[in-house]
XYZ file of C-alpha atoms in Angstrom:
759
model
C -93.298 41.554 -251.776
C -95.123 44.012 -250.134
C -99.147 43.620 -249.627
C -99.783 46.492 -251.965
C -97.777 44.738 -254.544
C -99.738 41.200 -253.960
C -102.871 43.017 -254.591
C -101.402 44.231 -257.965
C -100.718 40.639 -258.900
C -104.082 39.321 -257.538
C -105.839 41.760 -259.576
C -104.528 41.268 -262.513
C -105.655 37.446 -262.720
C -109.207 37.050 -263.963
C -109.792 33.621 -263.117
C -111.748 34.447 -260.200
C -114.014 36.838 -261.947
C -117.670 35.874 -262.170
C -118.964 34.532 -265.337
C -121.260 36.793 -267.746
C -124.464 35.110 -266.580
C -123.709 36.011 -262.726
C -122.440 39.254 -263.834
C -125.574 39.957 -265.444
C -128.131 38.835 -263.428
C -129.500 41.647 -260.922
C -129.550 39.032 -258.192
C -125.899 37.369 -259.176
C -127.231 34.158 -259.648
C -124.365 31.443 -259.979
C -125.714 30.213 -263.196
C -122.269 28.435 -264.115
C -122.200 26.244 -260.609
C -126.368 25.697 -261.254
C -125.750 24.187 -264.786
C -122.525 21.960 -263.539
C -125.014 20.684 -260.812
C -127.898 20.125 -263.265
C -125.568 18.423 -265.927
C -124.508 16.302 -263.419
C -128.165 15.104 -262.409
C -127.560 16.805 -258.864
C -130.923 18.702 -258.915
C -130.738 19.016 -255.086
C -127.472 20.750 -255.046
C -128.328 22.686 -257.820
C -131.501 23.963 -255.483
C -129.290 24.686 -253.300
C -127.481 27.332 -255.520
C -130.474 29.121 -256.155
C -131.475 29.399 -252.567
C -127.887 30.984 -251.403
C -129.250 33.990 -253.540
C -132.645 34.018 -254.224
C -135.281 35.333 -252.011
C -138.670 33.077 -251.317
C -137.057 30.816 -253.953
C -140.026 28.385 -254.689
C -141.382 31.588 -256.303
C -138.491 33.357 -257.821
C -137.192 30.148 -259.576
C -140.867 30.147 -261.345
C -141.404 33.654 -262.323
C -137.624 34.431 -263.184
C -137.486 35.732 -266.747
C -133.687 35.269 -267.057
C -132.236 38.847 -267.974
C -128.959 36.744 -268.183
C -129.976 34.875 -271.235
C -128.684 37.524 -274.059
C -125.407 37.682 -271.567
C -124.834 34.113 -271.758
C -121.621 33.432 -273.788
C -123.244 30.496 -275.580
C -125.224 33.076 -277.166
C -122.479 33.144 -279.717
C -122.179 29.440 -280.282
C -125.503 28.170 -280.515
C -127.933 30.230 -278.453
C -127.941 31.058 -274.544
C -128.448 28.709 -272.074
C -132.380 28.335 -271.265
C -131.983 29.168 -267.375
C -135.630 30.308 -266.580
C -136.535 26.915 -267.739
C -133.735 25.152 -266.027
C -134.544 26.982 -262.864
C -138.313 25.980 -262.978
C -137.268 22.474 -264.022
C -135.137 22.229 -260.557
C -137.959 24.167 -258.359
C -140.568 21.393 -259.631
C -138.181 18.620 -259.295
C -136.249 19.129 -255.837
C -136.550 16.803 -253.034
C -134.981 19.180 -250.507
C -134.667 22.679 -249.560
C -131.711 24.133 -247.451
C -133.176 25.532 -244.111
C -132.910 29.261 -244.104
C -131.509 30.073 -240.792
C -131.390 33.983 -239.543
C -129.031 35.434 -237.713
C -129.526 36.049 -233.926
C -131.298 39.023 -233.303
C -129.415 42.406 -233.556
C -131.921 44.423 -231.575
C -133.012 46.806 -234.492
C -136.266 47.228 -235.941
C -137.226 47.893 -239.403
C -140.532 48.702 -240.884
C -141.519 47.487 -244.568
C -144.334 49.512 -246.102
C -145.856 47.366 -248.921
C -146.295 43.669 -249.597
C -145.124 43.641 -253.670
C -141.878 41.980 -254.773
C -139.442 44.957 -253.616
C -141.112 44.829 -250.150
C -141.169 41.253 -249.444
C -137.789 40.879 -250.423
C -136.247 43.396 -248.104
C -138.486 41.830 -245.275
C -136.859 38.521 -246.336
C -133.137 39.527 -246.396
C -133.517 42.177 -243.475
C -135.001 39.199 -241.148
C -132.259 36.678 -242.187
C -129.685 39.390 -241.255
C -131.253 39.833 -237.872
C -133.462 42.398 -238.084
C -136.837 42.438 -236.227
C -139.012 43.326 -239.480
C -142.680 44.513 -239.437
C -144.288 44.296 -242.972
C -147.193 46.742 -243.632
C -149.373 45.817 -246.346
C -152.684 45.900 -247.359
C -153.392 42.157 -247.775
C -150.898 39.377 -247.704
C -151.533 37.913 -251.182
C -151.283 41.164 -253.068
C -148.102 40.527 -254.670
C -149.657 37.118 -255.856
C -152.119 38.973 -258.717
C -149.028 40.616 -259.892
C -147.291 38.057 -260.738
C -146.719 35.422 -263.945
C -149.046 32.579 -262.815
C -148.169 29.818 -265.722
C -145.977 28.081 -263.150
C -146.759 29.707 -259.985
C -149.569 28.524 -257.928
C -151.033 30.335 -254.757
C -150.346 27.612 -252.730
C -146.918 27.750 -253.730
C -146.961 31.381 -252.835
C -148.622 30.808 -249.576
C -145.783 28.309 -248.496
C -142.982 30.895 -249.195
C -145.145 33.531 -247.113
C -145.199 31.176 -244.154
C -141.270 30.781 -244.417
C -140.841 34.494 -244.314
C -143.102 34.552 -241.143
C -140.960 31.768 -239.491
C -138.346 33.845 -240.207
C -139.922 36.420 -237.635
C -141.430 38.957 -240.146
C -144.550 40.624 -238.510
C -147.387 40.840 -241.246
C -149.756 43.797 -240.736
C -152.637 43.523 -243.138
C -155.192 46.472 -243.971
C -152.248 49.186 -243.610
C -153.023 52.274 -245.649
C -150.269 54.141 -247.432
C -151.218 57.626 -246.830
C -148.067 60.371 -245.965
C -148.466 59.703 -242.212
C -147.083 56.361 -242.463
C -143.558 56.837 -243.317
C -143.406 59.641 -240.557
C -144.959 57.292 -238.032
C -142.808 54.582 -238.841
C -139.696 56.444 -238.519
C -140.883 57.339 -235.016
C -141.267 53.845 -234.313
C -138.338 52.030 -236.254
C -134.902 52.431 -236.752
C -135.235 52.417 -240.271
C -138.306 52.148 -242.948
C -138.179 50.646 -246.596
C -141.014 51.660 -248.804
C -141.771 48.882 -251.525
C -141.797 51.728 -254.572
C -144.982 49.705 -256.023
C -147.070 50.555 -253.052
C -145.457 53.741 -251.621
C -143.992 55.884 -254.712
C -141.883 59.026 -253.591
C -144.683 61.193 -254.748
C -146.933 59.567 -251.996
C -144.000 59.768 -249.669
C -143.793 63.344 -250.810
C -139.933 63.066 -251.170
C -137.536 63.640 -253.869
C -136.347 61.248 -255.953
C -134.062 58.631 -253.969
C -130.434 58.071 -254.555
C -130.480 55.604 -257.290
C -127.267 53.582 -255.724
C -128.440 53.429 -252.336
C -132.302 54.175 -252.333
C -131.497 56.694 -249.272
C -133.716 59.939 -249.282
C -133.560 63.214 -247.506
C -135.435 61.645 -244.655
C -132.933 59.845 -242.419
C -133.706 56.469 -242.085
C -136.204 56.296 -245.147
C -135.606 54.250 -247.944
C -137.502 54.364 -251.168
C -137.047 53.837 -254.710
C -138.741 55.584 -258.054
C -141.942 53.732 -259.123
C -140.825 51.201 -261.622
C -142.018 50.754 -265.082
C -145.221 48.517 -265.761
C -143.897 45.919 -267.367
C -140.570 45.667 -265.034
C -138.619 42.298 -264.994
C -139.665 40.305 -261.633
C -136.214 39.921 -260.955
C -135.042 43.601 -261.335
C -138.405 44.275 -258.807
C -136.798 41.895 -256.772
C -133.099 43.265 -256.793
C -134.787 46.471 -255.568
C -136.115 45.449 -252.287
C -132.344 43.651 -251.887
C -130.612 46.855 -252.787
C -132.704 48.497 -250.255
C -132.069 45.917 -247.758
C -128.385 46.203 -247.938
C -128.381 49.843 -247.326
C -130.529 49.871 -244.326
C -128.033 47.130 -242.852
C -125.093 49.756 -243.568
C -127.141 52.354 -242.148
C -127.832 50.497 -239.141
C -123.934 49.933 -239.065
C -123.112 53.617 -239.475
C -121.380 52.195 -242.592
C -120.939 53.920 -245.862
C -124.103 53.565 -247.915
C -122.284 53.874 -251.343
C -118.781 52.470 -250.769
C -117.734 49.215 -252.811
C -121.075 49.043 -254.489
C -120.243 49.199 -257.956
C -121.252 45.479 -258.658
C -124.551 45.786 -257.120
C -126.238 46.395 -260.372
C -125.762 44.036 -263.419
C -122.026 44.580 -264.589
C -119.520 43.764 -267.585
C -117.306 40.768 -266.025
C -113.563 40.744 -266.933
C -113.434 36.974 -267.083
C -112.388 35.854 -270.497
C -113.469 32.616 -271.945
C -111.820 31.258 -275.211
C -114.506 30.075 -277.515
C -112.233 29.866 -280.669
C -112.730 26.314 -280.580
C -116.662 25.762 -279.548
C -118.685 24.144 -281.764
C -122.087 25.947 -282.185
C -125.069 23.986 -280.167
C -128.182 25.163 -280.162
C -130.574 24.989 -277.302
C -132.945 22.019 -276.282
C -136.304 22.801 -277.112
C -138.587 23.225 -274.374
C -141.468 20.768 -274.294
C -144.931 22.066 -273.325
C -144.534 21.103 -269.351
C -141.080 21.847 -269.287
C -137.875 20.035 -269.213
C -137.624 16.415 -268.199
C -134.508 15.535 -266.027
C -132.883 14.058 -269.405
C -133.758 17.216 -271.607
C -132.500 19.511 -268.809
C -128.985 17.730 -268.157
C -128.886 18.071 -271.807
C -129.698 21.836 -271.692
C -127.214 22.545 -268.784
C -124.410 20.247 -270.313
C -124.331 23.263 -273.008
C -122.981 25.307 -270.649
C -119.168 26.630 -271.216
C -118.521 26.497 -267.411
C -116.936 29.881 -268.271
C -113.311 30.405 -266.735
C -110.013 31.439 -268.202
C -107.163 29.405 -267.343
C -105.486 30.650 -270.986
C -102.224 30.636 -269.357
C -102.792 26.908 -267.575
C -104.244 25.517 -270.520
C -101.113 26.314 -272.465
C -98.161 26.292 -269.714
C -96.972 22.536 -268.555
C -95.365 24.335 -265.510
C -98.508 26.176 -264.302
C -100.775 22.850 -264.892
C -97.971 21.070 -262.732
C -98.935 23.102 -260.024
C -102.579 22.934 -260.152
C -103.911 26.588 -259.374
C -103.605 29.744 -261.387
C -101.513 32.742 -261.228
C -103.864 34.559 -258.469
C -102.954 31.413 -256.250
C -99.694 31.487 -257.115
C -99.181 35.053 -256.322
C -100.463 34.206 -252.942
C -98.213 31.495 -252.161
C -95.091 33.437 -253.102
C -96.104 36.383 -251.197
C -96.598 33.693 -248.166
C -93.215 32.191 -249.033
C -91.563 35.065 -248.688
C -92.864 36.188 -245.606
C -92.054 32.920 -243.714
C -89.620 34.004 -240.897
C -89.186 29.847 -239.789
C -90.774 27.046 -241.414
C -90.603 25.378 -244.884
C -90.668 27.664 -247.863
C -93.132 25.751 -249.546
C -93.365 27.792 -253.035
C -89.656 27.115 -253.706
C -90.036 24.883 -256.364
C -93.205 26.808 -257.780
C -90.712 29.907 -258.039
C -87.538 27.959 -259.429
C -89.457 25.891 -261.769
C -91.242 28.817 -264.305
C -89.196 28.773 -267.361
C -89.266 32.326 -267.737
C -90.397 32.179 -271.273
C -93.152 34.928 -271.249
C -95.807 32.629 -272.892
C -98.355 33.426 -270.145
C -98.097 36.985 -270.747
C -98.667 36.713 -274.386
C -101.746 34.532 -273.595
C -103.255 36.054 -270.585
C -106.041 38.857 -271.519
C -104.448 40.937 -268.625
C -101.111 40.179 -269.386
C -100.013 38.561 -266.225
C -96.379 37.831 -266.321
C -95.462 34.856 -264.190
C -91.746 35.540 -265.558
C -91.809 38.823 -263.626
C -93.277 37.482 -260.730
C -90.689 34.382 -260.554
C -87.847 36.253 -261.180
C -88.411 38.996 -258.599
C -89.173 36.414 -256.150
C -85.775 34.488 -256.850
C -84.287 37.780 -256.409
C -86.058 37.852 -252.866
C -84.788 34.857 -252.034
C -81.076 35.602 -253.207
C -81.482 38.499 -251.071
C -82.599 37.116 -248.156
C -79.962 34.198 -248.366
C -82.820 31.262 -248.006
C -82.448 30.280 -252.066
C -81.654 27.017 -252.003
C -78.158 25.741 -253.061
C -79.269 23.121 -255.234
C -81.584 24.904 -257.251
C -79.241 26.808 -259.918
C -75.626 25.360 -258.737
C -74.869 22.937 -261.209
C -75.862 25.716 -263.810
C -73.840 28.423 -262.530
C -70.743 25.871 -262.111
C -71.178 25.298 -265.801
C -71.368 28.968 -266.601
C -68.063 29.514 -264.575
C -66.576 26.676 -266.577
C -67.577 28.137 -269.856
C -65.973 31.348 -269.032
C -62.737 29.825 -267.235
C -59.321 29.365 -269.437
C -60.020 25.890 -270.370
C -63.007 27.039 -272.811
C -63.112 30.890 -273.229
C -61.493 32.800 -276.381
C -61.772 36.487 -277.089
C -59.631 37.368 -280.144
C -59.678 39.195 -283.645
C -59.761 37.204 -286.654
C -56.653 35.690 -287.260
C -54.509 38.262 -289.617
C -56.399 41.212 -288.241
C -55.807 43.672 -285.603
C -59.475 44.774 -285.503
C -62.858 43.306 -285.359
C -65.894 45.136 -287.165
C -67.996 42.114 -285.910
C -67.322 39.508 -283.078
C -69.299 35.736 -283.374
C -70.679 34.911 -280.175
C -71.819 31.271 -279.949
C -72.838 31.104 -276.349
C -71.279 28.009 -274.319
C -74.512 25.836 -275.213
C -73.632 25.368 -279.127
C -70.136 24.880 -278.463
C -71.372 22.064 -275.930
C -73.932 20.363 -278.273
C -71.876 20.801 -281.714
C -68.536 22.236 -281.713
C -68.280 21.493 -285.434
C -71.247 23.721 -285.960
C -69.315 26.375 -284.337
C -66.232 26.146 -286.341
C -68.152 26.104 -289.850
C -70.321 29.253 -288.675
C -67.234 31.114 -287.972
C -65.417 30.077 -290.996
C -68.410 31.138 -293.171
C -68.611 34.693 -291.450
C -64.897 35.180 -291.595
C -65.202 34.380 -295.267
C -68.193 36.483 -295.822
C -67.824 39.635 -293.748
C -65.258 42.141 -294.216
C -63.507 44.348 -291.405
C -62.484 41.225 -289.476
C -64.793 38.930 -287.503
C -63.347 38.315 -284.259
C -64.402 35.392 -281.766
C -65.746 35.867 -278.094
C -66.335 32.064 -276.578
C -67.732 31.963 -273.454
C -71.037 32.378 -271.767
C -73.990 35.022 -272.017
C -74.400 35.175 -268.541
C -77.988 33.933 -268.674
C -77.792 31.494 -265.409
C -76.600 34.463 -263.565
C -79.877 36.427 -264.632
C -82.346 33.649 -264.425
C -81.139 32.423 -260.858
C -81.806 35.946 -259.651
C -78.209 36.591 -258.514
C -78.021 40.262 -259.128
C -74.473 40.852 -258.023
C -72.995 38.034 -259.732
C -74.837 39.125 -263.283
C -73.311 42.897 -263.088
C -70.055 40.960 -262.650
C -70.403 38.662 -265.550
C -71.797 41.412 -267.315
C -68.659 43.761 -266.347
C -66.722 40.923 -267.785
C -68.663 40.657 -271.008
C -68.168 44.548 -271.332
C -64.274 44.273 -270.959
C -64.100 41.361 -273.721
C -65.874 43.131 -275.950
C -64.369 46.725 -275.690
C -61.144 44.830 -275.728
C -62.001 43.744 -279.225
C -62.898 47.513 -280.380
C -66.831 47.502 -279.213
C -67.856 45.163 -282.615
C -71.115 44.273 -283.661
C -71.841 41.027 -281.737
C -73.102 38.167 -284.042
C -75.220 35.922 -281.707
C -75.750 32.611 -282.345
C -78.363 31.784 -279.681
C -81.592 33.690 -279.314
C -81.334 33.523 -275.203
C -77.653 34.722 -275.710
C -78.799 37.948 -277.896
C -81.485 38.738 -275.267
C -79.071 38.515 -272.647
C -76.328 40.285 -274.057
C -78.856 43.211 -274.681
C -79.427 43.380 -271.043
C -75.433 42.984 -269.924
C -73.867 45.523 -272.816
C -76.952 47.422 -273.768
C -75.155 49.847 -275.519
C -73.443 47.221 -278.004
C -74.927 46.207 -281.517
C -76.322 42.816 -281.587
C -77.436 40.890 -284.463
C -78.553 37.586 -284.963
C -76.352 34.489 -287.061
C -79.651 33.652 -288.378
C -80.266 37.121 -289.809
C -76.764 37.285 -291.219
C -77.376 33.843 -292.711
C -80.579 35.072 -294.140
C -78.727 38.097 -295.538
C -76.037 35.757 -297.433
C -78.168 32.911 -298.116
C -77.552 33.168 -301.785
C -73.892 31.957 -300.572
C -75.293 28.745 -298.916
C -75.498 25.082 -300.204
C -77.523 23.514 -297.912
C -78.607 19.691 -297.749
C -81.861 19.737 -297.079
C -83.639 16.730 -295.330
C -85.979 14.146 -297.045
C -88.827 14.668 -294.791
C -91.012 17.983 -293.865
C -89.913 19.408 -290.467
C -91.745 21.251 -288.026
C -90.447 24.560 -286.673
C -89.199 25.043 -283.101
C -88.813 29.020 -282.223
C -87.217 29.247 -279.227
C -88.980 30.833 -276.275
C -86.423 33.783 -276.104
C -86.913 34.376 -279.911
C -90.788 35.095 -279.210
C -90.616 39.065 -278.938
C -87.771 39.447 -281.704
C -90.055 39.860 -285.044
C -87.087 40.393 -287.197
C -85.739 37.081 -286.006
C -88.538 35.355 -286.452
C -89.224 36.652 -289.971
C -85.799 36.013 -290.927
C -85.526 32.477 -289.793
C -88.494 31.991 -292.422
C -87.002 33.621 -294.913
C -84.506 31.578 -294.644
C -85.666 28.491 -294.603
C -88.123 28.983 -297.657
C -85.634 30.850 -299.796
C -83.233 27.679 -298.850
C -85.940 25.689 -300.602
C -86.799 23.940 -297.190
C -90.738 23.084 -296.745
C -91.978 23.333 -293.175
C -94.786 22.991 -290.801
C -95.388 25.253 -287.714
C -97.043 23.619 -284.767
C -100.395 25.517 -283.378
C -98.176 27.662 -280.839
C -95.419 29.290 -282.676
C -93.761 32.486 -283.108
C -94.907 35.039 -281.015
C -96.823 31.736 -278.564
C -94.122 29.436 -279.216
C -93.652 27.168 -276.309
C -90.602 26.433 -274.053
C -88.392 23.241 -274.673
C -87.965 22.848 -270.822
C -84.589 24.487 -270.598
C -85.774 28.217 -270.200
C -85.298 29.699 -266.606
C -82.607 27.084 -265.724
C -85.493 24.636 -265.215
C -83.856 21.606 -266.292
C -81.811 22.339 -262.898
C -84.080 23.113 -260.742
C -86.945 20.333 -261.701
C -85.419 18.072 -264.137
C -88.718 15.941 -263.949
C -90.500 18.543 -264.830
C -88.536 19.877 -267.377
C -88.650 16.535 -269.092
C -92.458 16.889 -268.984
C -92.220 20.173 -270.664
C -89.847 18.722 -273.456
C -92.391 16.099 -273.907
C -95.258 17.959 -274.451
C -93.338 20.179 -276.768
C -92.188 17.311 -278.824
C -95.559 16.021 -278.962
C -96.887 18.934 -280.807
C -94.386 19.047 -283.787
C -95.498 17.227 -286.586
C -92.614 14.696 -288.026
C -89.023 15.888 -287.230
C -88.156 19.274 -285.466
C -85.954 21.843 -286.840
C -85.091 24.960 -284.811
C -82.120 27.400 -284.366
C -81.296 26.756 -280.636
C -79.143 24.187 -279.513
C -80.736 23.443 -275.886
C -84.287 23.281 -278.200
C -82.425 20.933 -280.261
C -80.936 18.899 -277.570
C -83.836 18.766 -274.925
C -86.252 17.687 -277.775
C -83.692 14.760 -278.868
C -83.835 13.579 -275.025
C -87.144 12.767 -275.472
C -86.627 10.871 -278.127
C -87.781 13.467 -281.022
C -85.756 13.252 -283.845
C -84.527 16.934 -284.440
C -82.414 19.126 -286.727
C -80.586 22.394 -285.780
C -80.887 24.540 -288.620
C -77.030 24.524 -288.989
C -77.104 20.959 -289.821
C -78.655 21.715 -293.271
C -76.604 24.707 -293.909
C -73.165 23.097 -293.123
C -73.750 19.664 -293.348
C -71.309 17.333 -291.577
C -70.373 13.670 -292.694
C -73.292 12.261 -290.322
C -76.058 11.216 -293.109
C -78.733 11.742 -290.106
C -78.248 14.689 -288.026
C -81.842 14.607 -286.922
C -80.911 11.258 -284.978
C -77.970 12.700 -283.278
C -78.331 12.250 -279.547
C -77.982 15.036 -277.030
C -74.464 14.877 -275.436
C -74.670 13.828 -271.891
C -73.305 16.863 -269.544
C -69.633 15.527 -269.257
C -69.407 15.222 -272.901
C -70.987 18.874 -273.416
C -67.723 19.924 -271.340
C -65.441 17.948 -273.206
C -66.764 19.374 -276.362
C -65.978 23.252 -275.232
C -62.594 22.358 -274.447
C -61.973 20.559 -277.589
C -63.288 23.179 -279.312
C -61.035 25.879 -277.766
C -57.990 23.815 -278.601
C -58.724 23.336 -282.081
C -59.814 26.804 -282.871
C -56.387 27.530 -281.229
C -54.495 25.240 -283.219
C -56.391 25.506 -286.625
C -57.407 29.052 -286.565
C -54.678 31.000 -284.640
C -51.612 28.124 -284.632
C -51.114 28.791 -280.928
C -50.483 25.886 -278.459
C -53.464 25.518 -275.966
C -53.174 25.451 -271.981
C -51.768 21.726 -271.088
C -54.706 19.805 -269.643
C -54.646 19.031 -265.789
C -53.145 16.038 -264.640
C -56.153 14.300 -263.745
C -57.573 14.026 -267.169
C -54.620 11.569 -267.688
C -56.895 8.915 -265.213
C -58.284 5.833 -267.152
C -61.676 5.660 -266.115
C -64.377 3.432 -267.598
C -68.316 2.934 -266.375
C -71.023 0.702 -265.929
C -74.244 1.364 -267.167
C -75.545 2.062 -263.667
C -73.058 4.237 -263.209
C -73.446 6.357 -266.452
C -77.007 6.444 -265.654
C -76.260 8.006 -261.733
C -73.865 10.469 -263.368
C -76.562 12.003 -265.606
C -79.329 11.950 -263.101
C -77.072 13.440 -260.279
C -74.842 15.790 -262.606
C -71.835 13.935 -261.794
C -69.136 14.946 -263.906
C -66.388 12.718 -265.125
C -64.077 15.424 -264.133
C -65.570 15.326 -260.630
C -64.754 11.306 -260.617
C -61.157 11.973 -261.929
C -60.836 14.589 -259.283
C -62.010 12.372 -256.501
C -59.691 9.542 -257.742
C -56.502 12.058 -257.936
C -57.289 13.442 -254.346
C -57.267 9.727 -252.734
C -54.473 8.750 -254.792
C -52.442 11.429 -252.573
C -54.221 10.424 -249.129
C -54.342 6.765 -249.799
C -57.802 6.692 -247.856
C -59.896 4.088 -249.501
C -62.674 1.517 -247.744
C -62.517 -1.546 -249.551
C -65.765 -4.377 -249.562
C -63.989 -7.661 -248.882
C -66.797 -9.320 -250.476
C -66.708 -7.683 -254.012
C -63.327 -6.223 -253.941
C -64.712 -2.762 -254.677
C -63.265 -0.068 -253.110
C -65.046 3.416 -252.055
C -63.760 6.789 -251.685
C -64.879 10.223 -251.431
C -63.978 13.891 -251.840
C -65.231 17.389 -251.232
C -63.757 19.509 -253.689
C -66.025 22.759 -253.046
C -69.573 22.417 -251.691
C -70.318 18.928 -252.878
C -68.891 15.682 -251.353
C -68.902 12.814 -254.004
C -68.669 9.378 -253.395
C -67.292 7.013 -255.802
C -67.557 3.269 -255.656
C -64.672 1.559 -258.118
C -62.416 -1.366 -258.914
C -59.406 -1.575 -260.945
C -59.341 -3.644 -264.186
C -56.723 -4.176 -266.750
C -54.047 -2.787 -264.197
C -54.632 0.657 -264.690
C -58.163 1.499 -265.243
C -60.595 2.554 -262.611
C -64.451 0.890 -263.783
C -66.671 2.734 -261.891
C -69.811 0.771 -260.621
C -71.580 3.838 -258.497
C -71.359 7.331 -257.526
C -73.445 9.814 -255.441
C -73.014 13.156 -254.259
C -74.439 15.349 -251.164
C -74.008 18.622 -249.553
C -73.446 17.188 -245.794
C -70.175 17.578 -244.728
C -68.370 14.376 -243.062
C -67.005 15.791 -239.848
C -63.247 14.703 -239.381
C -63.137 13.609 -242.853
C -61.244 14.660 -245.571
C -61.426 17.384 -247.727
């Protein structure tokens, strides 16, 4: 990822945008953090928040008229936060004021003409930045008479003036502001700021200064138009702050105008969802101001505005405890590492690529696109961890192998108008559903319905291996062309999405749309309870599919509910993007989360959604369970097949289809399959956790039968063997029972190669 690309990604995430109160405040006080501290009873910390931004805070906090209040998002749900009264409460009750430490002297001098709020602010800010400031004014307290005094006393004002003096500002009283003072000041000082209340442009005999920078035609002189009579005190203070910033830039020979779009109040891009926020009216302000309890109560009404829409609705993002802007930076750093640990690999490979974040984010930030590009980059650099997707890729190859794949015209036909593509997971989960669906299609459609039994190549696509996906796409196209380019009927929404990428010229429709079209020919057996519909995440952008499924279920007479996030905003089951391969614990967490959102039994039209939800203990149906009912009287209770069973189901499906439909003998099974094995519960548990297949164990036994290399535990009589068929070494601990059966006690695997060992 290039730096420009990183900047673009970061700019899309608005989580770090300021809240509306801060954006609307002319001084950009962080009202969100201030309220958070007040609500927590941390008055001194809240005061520190104000002191970071406000000049002479003991005065400013007491005269603030809260121009932010009308912009407060709470205004839409009960009323804006009473910021002005909370600031006053804080000023009255704080026990500690942070010290104001000016920067070291810069050797530059500034004259400030006038001691009203703009002039005092400019003097305060410039002194803090290390400039030597001389303040010319008529008398030190001329500003006090112009300020609201309901909460302000002259003693408080005097105290803040003393603070300004301690910061090194020299007060020159009895100054007269005629048209010569600025000229004289420009000769004696490096820059001059003219307080517009004391020195209007007319007095200074200058044109209207720049609104953005307060720059005038006299080099080094900064001034402002005379403010309106009833101008907000905070607006007057903001004038002084703007002048101080311009003078600092002027001294540094920097651009006076660059990057100052947000000096003034602005519209923030931060989005905060208030759709579930209950209205709550402001806490009435007592005559003597808020008490500690009422201030906490009022501050607690603050919504603490933030976006986090994607994080709140994605278990994956929540799991990594940050938000997309931070993730983009982590992924950028991950790609930049030459030597060391790539700590973001897990983050990159755990994304479900479901694209829910894109739909929920106000700025359409796509973690899917970010992560898939990062995966491609890791693959291209040759640093993608092998373990992340290897099992899924091997499973894809197995589904495409001679043991499982079929590519044939309908029996009795020499051409195919249609081709049924059930994918590889429906045959693995429920081979009878494939047989019944294919039979229905052959009986219903005209022109011949061929069968393409293989993987759609989604694992190659999701793992970011571009070359492999291109190779698989070529194979898919070849199979499709050999059937005469039929219209493809995809049973799985993920297959449908992937086939569109692999063979874009092919006409692809969904099995569910065809079942909807011919729904009057169906004889469903409806469940007794009302299930909740689970839309697969790969269906979210397929409006026709989403609509057809609902029409199909409704017209079949099935009453169903929908979770809060459904259709376009449906949640992943934990399979998408190969999450279950890269991060099994998180995949389980995602599946459990989704299962908890479905009231009652679930019903879906994706084999992996059904199986992953079933793994959590959720009762779940595939719609095919009610359309083509089996002898199972409670299909919702069917458990998810183990990994080895899934492979066996595919092989058996091919054998049965060849034998029953095409009357063709299937390829003989390999010799190792005749080896008799049984398993302890511990061994079965390890096999599922470590994705060690029955075939891996039998191949290991077969290999050792030839070499005779066996380790024996003389205490237990158990024997230990290992075999490394490709890139993984398998270990099997067993004992012989009943003369010819291997009872497997433990199994494990690793990628380390045993030097000097057998293959």
